Short mmCIF file of C-alpha atoms in Angstrom, two decimals:
data_model
loop_
_atom_site.label_atom_id
_atom_site.label_comp_id
_atom_site.label_asym_id
_atom_site.label_seq_id
_atom_site.Cartn_x
_atom_site.Cartn_y
_atom_site.Cartn_z
CA MET A 9 0.27 -0.47 -0.85
CA ILE A 10 3.21 2.72 0.48
CA GLU A 11 5.30 3.18 -2.25
CA ARG A 12 9.21 5.23 -2.54
CA ARG A 13 9.24 7.90 -4.83
CA VAL A 14 11.76 10.64 -5.00
CA CYS A 15 10.98 14.01 -4.97
CA ILE A 16 13.12 17.35 -4.44
CA ARG A 17 12.62 18.14 -0.11
CA VAL A 18 12.57 22.37 -0.14
CA ASP A 19 13.21 23.33 3.90
CA GLY A 20 14.06 26.73 4.70
CA GLY A 21 16.65 28.36 2.05
CA SER A 22 17.66 25.03 1.91
CA HIS A 23 16.81 21.63 -1.02
CA SER A 24 17.22 18.35 -0.52
CA VAL A 25 17.31 14.39 -3.14
CA VAL A 26 15.06 12.20 -0.58
CA TRP A 27 13.03 9.19 -0.57
CA ASP A 28 9.59 10.32 0.20
CA SER A 29 7.13 7.51 0.61
CA VAL A 30 3.52 8.25 -0.71
CA ALA A 31 0.26 6.02 -0.93
CA GLU A 32 0.40 3.37 -3.50
CA GLU A 33 -3.20 4.32 -5.96
CA THR A 34 -4.28 0.33 -8.28
CA GLN A 35 -6.54 0.56 -11.11
CA LEU A 36 -9.98 -2.18 -10.52
CA GLU A 37 -12.07 -2.70 -13.61
CA LEU A 38 -15.46 -4.25 -11.86
CA HIS A 39 -17.21 -6.42 -13.92
CA ILE A 40 -21.20 -7.73 -13.50
CA ASN A 41 -22.49 -10.84 -15.06
CA GLY A 42 -20.05 -10.49 -17.99
CA SER A 43 -20.49 -6.27 -17.84
CA LEU A 44 -19.16 -3.09 -17.00
CA LEU A 45 -19.46 -1.77 -14.75
CA ARG A 46 -17.07 0.78 -13.93
CA ARG A 47 -13.87 1.47 -13.14
CA ALA A 48 -12.05 2.17 -9.86
CA SER A 49 -8.93 3.76 -7.82
CA LEU A 50 -8.40 2.84 -5.06
CA SER A 51 -5.65 0.86 -2.95
CA PRO A 52 -4.33 -2.65 -3.39
CA CYS A 53 -6.06 -3.17 -0.31
CA HIS A 54 -9.63 -5.63 0.91
CA ILE A 55 -10.78 -5.60 -2.46
CA ARG A 56 -12.90 -8.69 -2.53
CA GLU A 57 -14.69 -6.30 0.86
CA PHE A 58 -14.68 -2.76 -1.73
CA VAL A 59 -16.47 -4.72 -4.58
CA ALA A 60 -18.72 -6.79 -1.55
CA GLY A 61 -19.51 -3.91 -0.23
CA HIS A 62 -19.94 -1.44 -3.34
CA LEU A 63 -22.39 -3.95 -4.75
CA PHE A 64 -24.26 -3.79 -1.63
CA SER A 65 -23.88 -0.11 -0.66
CA GLU A 66 -25.35 1.55 -4.25
CA GLY A 67 -28.35 -1.33 -4.32
CA TYR A 68 -26.64 -3.70 -6.32
CA ILE A 69 -27.61 -6.45 -4.10
CA GLU A 70 -29.82 -6.73 -1.66
CA ALA A 71 -27.59 -9.32 0.73
CA LEU A 72 -23.87 -10.97 -0.27
CA GLU A 73 -26.45 -14.75 -0.99
CA ASP A 74 -27.06 -12.59 -4.28
CA ILE A 75 -23.62 -12.48 -5.09
CA ALA A 76 -23.18 -16.03 -7.45
CA ALA A 77 -19.17 -16.24 -7.83
CA LEU A 78 -16.33 -13.27 -7.06
CA HIS A 79 -13.78 -13.64 -8.82
CA ILE A 80 -10.94 -10.66 -8.61
CA ASP A 81 -7.45 -11.26 -10.78
CA VAL A 82 -5.13 -8.12 -9.76
CA HIS A 83 -6.28 -5.36 -11.88
CA LEU A 84 -10.06 -7.41 -12.09
CA ALA A 85 -13.09 -7.81 -10.58
CA ASN A 86 -15.62 -9.93 -12.29
CA VAL A 87 -18.55 -10.58 -10.74
CA THR A 88 -21.23 -13.18 -11.45
CA LEU A 89 -25.26 -12.22 -9.71
CA ARG A 90 -28.01 -14.63 -9.92
CA PRO A 91 -31.57 -14.56 -11.78
CA ALA A 92 -33.33 -11.50 -10.20
CA CYS A 93 -30.06 -9.43 -8.94
CA GLY A 94 -28.44 -6.74 -10.55
CA GLN A 95 -31.14 -3.76 -10.68
CA LYS A 96 -30.70 -0.86 -8.78
CA ARG A 97 -33.17 -0.95 -5.99
CA ALA A 98 -35.38 2.12 -4.12
CA GLU A 99 -33.56 3.69 -1.87
CA LYS A 100 -35.05 2.80 1.76
CA HIS A 101 -36.89 5.80 3.42
CA THR A 102 -39.24 3.44 6.22
CA GLU A 103 -39.40 4.91 8.81
CA HIS A 104 -35.89 5.19 11.09
CA SER A 105 -36.14 2.91 13.82
CA GLU A 106 -37.03 -0.38 11.20
CA LYS A 107 -34.16 1.02 9.07
CA THR A 108 -31.42 1.48 11.17
CA GLY A 109 -31.64 -0.56 14.43
CA ARG A 110 -31.98 0.82 17.75
CA LEU A 111 -27.65 1.07 18.64
CA ALA A 112 -26.76 3.28 21.16
CA VAL A 113 -23.51 4.42 22.25
CA ARG A 114 -21.93 6.73 25.16
CA THR A 115 -19.94 9.90 23.66
CA ASP A 116 -16.37 7.83 25.83
CA ASP A 117 -16.57 5.54 23.19
CA VAL A 118 -16.84 7.94 20.35
CA PHE A 119 -14.28 9.13 21.56
CA ARG A 120 -12.08 6.30 21.78
CA ALA A 121 -12.94 3.98 18.62
CA MET A 122 -11.16 7.76 16.94
CA ARG A 123 -7.89 7.54 18.60
CA MET A 124 -8.15 3.57 17.47
CA LEU A 125 -9.36 5.26 13.72
CA LEU A 126 -5.56 7.16 13.76
CA ASP A 127 -3.38 4.90 14.97
CA SER A 128 -2.17 4.12 11.18
CA ASP A 129 0.52 3.80 10.53
CA ALA A 130 -0.40 4.14 6.46
CA HIS A 131 -1.18 7.64 6.98
CA ARG A 132 0.98 8.61 9.43
CA ILE A 133 3.35 8.13 7.09
CA THR A 134 2.13 8.38 3.80
CA GLY A 135 -1.08 11.17 4.79
CA GLY A 136 -2.48 9.50 1.92
CA PHE A 137 -5.32 7.61 3.36
CA HIS A 138 -8.81 7.96 4.14
CA ARG A 139 -9.78 5.34 7.42
CA ALA A 140 -12.62 4.09 7.92
CA GLY A 141 -13.17 1.74 10.92
CA VAL A 142 -16.54 -0.55 12.45
CA PHE A 143 -16.93 -0.68 15.78
CA CYS A 144 -18.88 -3.45 17.49
CA GLU A 145 -20.63 -3.69 20.33
CA ASP A 146 -19.17 -6.26 21.56
CA GLY A 147 -15.64 -4.05 21.37
CA THR A 148 -14.20 -5.12 18.22
CA ALA A 149 -13.45 -2.92 15.79
CA TRP A 150 -11.94 -3.16 12.19
CA MET A 151 -10.20 -0.71 9.96
CA ALA A 152 -9.20 -0.35 5.99
CA ASP A 153 -7.33 2.43 4.45
CA ASP A 154 -7.67 3.99 1.14
CA ILE A 155 -7.01 6.96 -1.04
CA GLY A 156 -10.64 7.90 -1.42
CA ARG A 157 -13.10 7.87 1.51
CA HIS A 158 -16.42 6.05 -0.41
CA ASN A 159 -13.65 3.23 -1.21
CA ALA A 160 -12.71 2.68 2.23
CA MET A 161 -16.67 3.07 3.17
CA ASP A 162 -17.10 1.09 1.18
CA LYS A 163 -14.23 -1.76 2.03
CA ALA A 164 -15.96 -1.05 5.80
CA ILE A 165 -19.44 -2.16 4.42
CA GLY A 166 -18.15 -5.50 2.36
CA HIS A 167 -16.05 -6.97 5.46
CA CYS A 168 -19.40 -6.49 7.85
CA LEU A 169 -20.96 -8.33 5.12
CA LEU A 170 -19.17 -11.17 4.76
CA GLU A 171 -17.96 -11.85 8.25
CA HIS A 172 -21.85 -11.44 8.83
CA ILE A 173 -21.91 -8.96 11.31
CA ASP A 174 -25.09 -6.77 11.62
CA LEU A 175 -25.05 -3.40 10.19
CA SER A 176 -27.67 -2.32 11.85
CA LYS A 177 -25.56 -3.17 15.51
CA VAL A 178 -22.21 -1.61 14.52
CA PHE A 179 -20.90 1.97 14.45
CA VAL A 180 -18.92 3.93 12.00
CA ILE A 181 -15.46 6.42 12.47
CA MET A 182 -14.44 7.71 9.46
CA THR A 183 -11.46 10.77 9.00
CA SER A 184 -13.18 13.13 5.79
CA ARG A 185 -14.62 15.17 5.20
CA VAL A 186 -19.08 13.87 4.73
CA SER A 187 -20.72 14.39 1.97
CA SER A 188 -24.19 13.24 0.78
CA GLY A 189 -22.90 10.46 -0.70
CA LEU A 190 -21.41 8.45 1.90
CA ALA A 191 -25.10 9.22 3.75
CA LEU A 192 -26.76 7.15 0.84
CA LYS A 193 -23.84 4.43 1.93
CA CYS A 194 -24.96 4.30 5.10
CA SER A 195 -28.95 4.61 5.12
CA ARG A 196 -28.79 1.55 2.61
CA ALA A 197 -26.18 -0.65 4.88
CA GLY A 198 -29.16 0.00 7.56
CA ILE A 199 -25.82 1.48 9.71
CA PRO A 200 -27.40 3.69 12.93
CA ILE A 201 -24.54 6.17 13.71
CA LEU A 202 -21.81 7.62 11.72
CA ALA A 203 -19.11 9.69 13.35
CA SER A 204 -16.13 11.02 11.54
CA ARG A 205 -13.35 13.64 12.68
CA GLY A 206 -14.35 16.04 9.71
CA ALA A 207 -17.11 18.29 8.49
CA PRO A 208 -20.24 16.98 6.81
CA THR A 209 -22.12 18.81 4.36
CA SER A 210 -25.70 20.19 4.30
CA LEU A 211 -27.73 17.49 2.04
CA ALA A 212 -25.36 14.96 4.31
CA VAL A 213 -26.95 16.14 7.86
CA ASP A 214 -30.34 16.19 5.01
CA ILE A 215 -30.18 12.75 4.48
CA ALA A 216 -29.04 10.85 7.89
CA ASP A 217 -30.99 13.16 9.97
CA ASP A 218 -34.35 12.07 7.19
CA ALA A 219 -32.98 8.40 7.91
CA GLY A 220 -32.68 8.07 11.48
CA ILE A 221 -29.02 8.35 11.64
CA THR A 222 -26.78 9.75 13.87
CA LEU A 223 -24.00 12.05 11.99
CA ILE A 224 -21.80 12.74 14.02
CA GLY A 225 -18.83 15.43 12.43
CA PHE A 226 -15.82 17.49 14.17
CA VAL A 227 -14.96 13.98 16.83
CA ARG A 228 -11.44 15.36 17.86
CA GLY A 229 -10.28 14.93 21.62
CA GLU A 230 -13.07 15.32 24.25
CA ARG A 231 -14.70 17.33 21.03
CA MET A 232 -17.97 16.43 18.63
CA ASN A 233 -20.17 18.01 17.09
CA ILE A 234 -24.12 15.94 16.70
CA TYR A 235 -25.88 17.05 13.87
CA THR A 236 -29.24 14.18 13.78
CA HIS A 237 -30.47 11.71 16.85
CA GLU A 238 -28.80 12.42 19.27
CA GLU A 239 -31.24 10.11 20.81
CA ARG A 240 -28.43 7.35 20.03
CA ILE A 241 -25.77 9.44 22.71
CA ALA A 242 -26.67 7.43 25.37
CA ASP A 243 -24.63 10.09 27.68
CA LEU A 244 -26.16 12.72 26.62
CA ALA A 245 -29.74 11.25 27.22
CA LEU A 246 -28.87 11.19 30.48
CA THR A 247 -28.38 15.31 31.30
CA GLY A 248 -32.07 15.72 29.48
CA THR A 249 -29.68 17.58 26.44
CA SER A 250 -31.28 17.84 23.26
CA LYS A 251 -32.27 20.14 20.24
#
């Protein structure tokens, strides 16, 4: 995931030729039933998770069982879907209690998860990765690094699918800005809580509010902004705080 490249480093009035660590980027062609779906630029790790998560979060499959076969060969991923699959399903607009479950966390859980997420050698060395972490009720966690924030989210979702983890019982922490696309992925996947070190966009807040997702931004140190559905933050509810 990390490659070395020569660069000229300028420091004040001096400069030198040095080797620098950069994030590796590769191209992947994703084919469904023999037809090209998309060409993706991503980090060359957890490709199976990316494919499964992308197909699920973009609505091409309803469940992992919809995939009859998945073959990955370097820069090519071939997916065969079972009959009656492959049609992009409509976005759900059901009640949030049905859509995203009843998971609740404490503020300390979010701060602890962010500290774990930021403990990334790849990010420290290169500064070129986004990161998404999945945190389960039993305390287990899994992290995905990628050059693209949407790819990192897809890998996190794909990991849960492949490991048969109930997405309505996890919360996701990210390092990046939260755009509408990330909020939609969480909505389609049924993820109840999304928190990030970065800022959300206005449309991401609107989507999260409509979908029943607890959206948290600017998780830094012991600070955070909770934009939607604060009822899932257990200790905040105990204080009687409300918008």
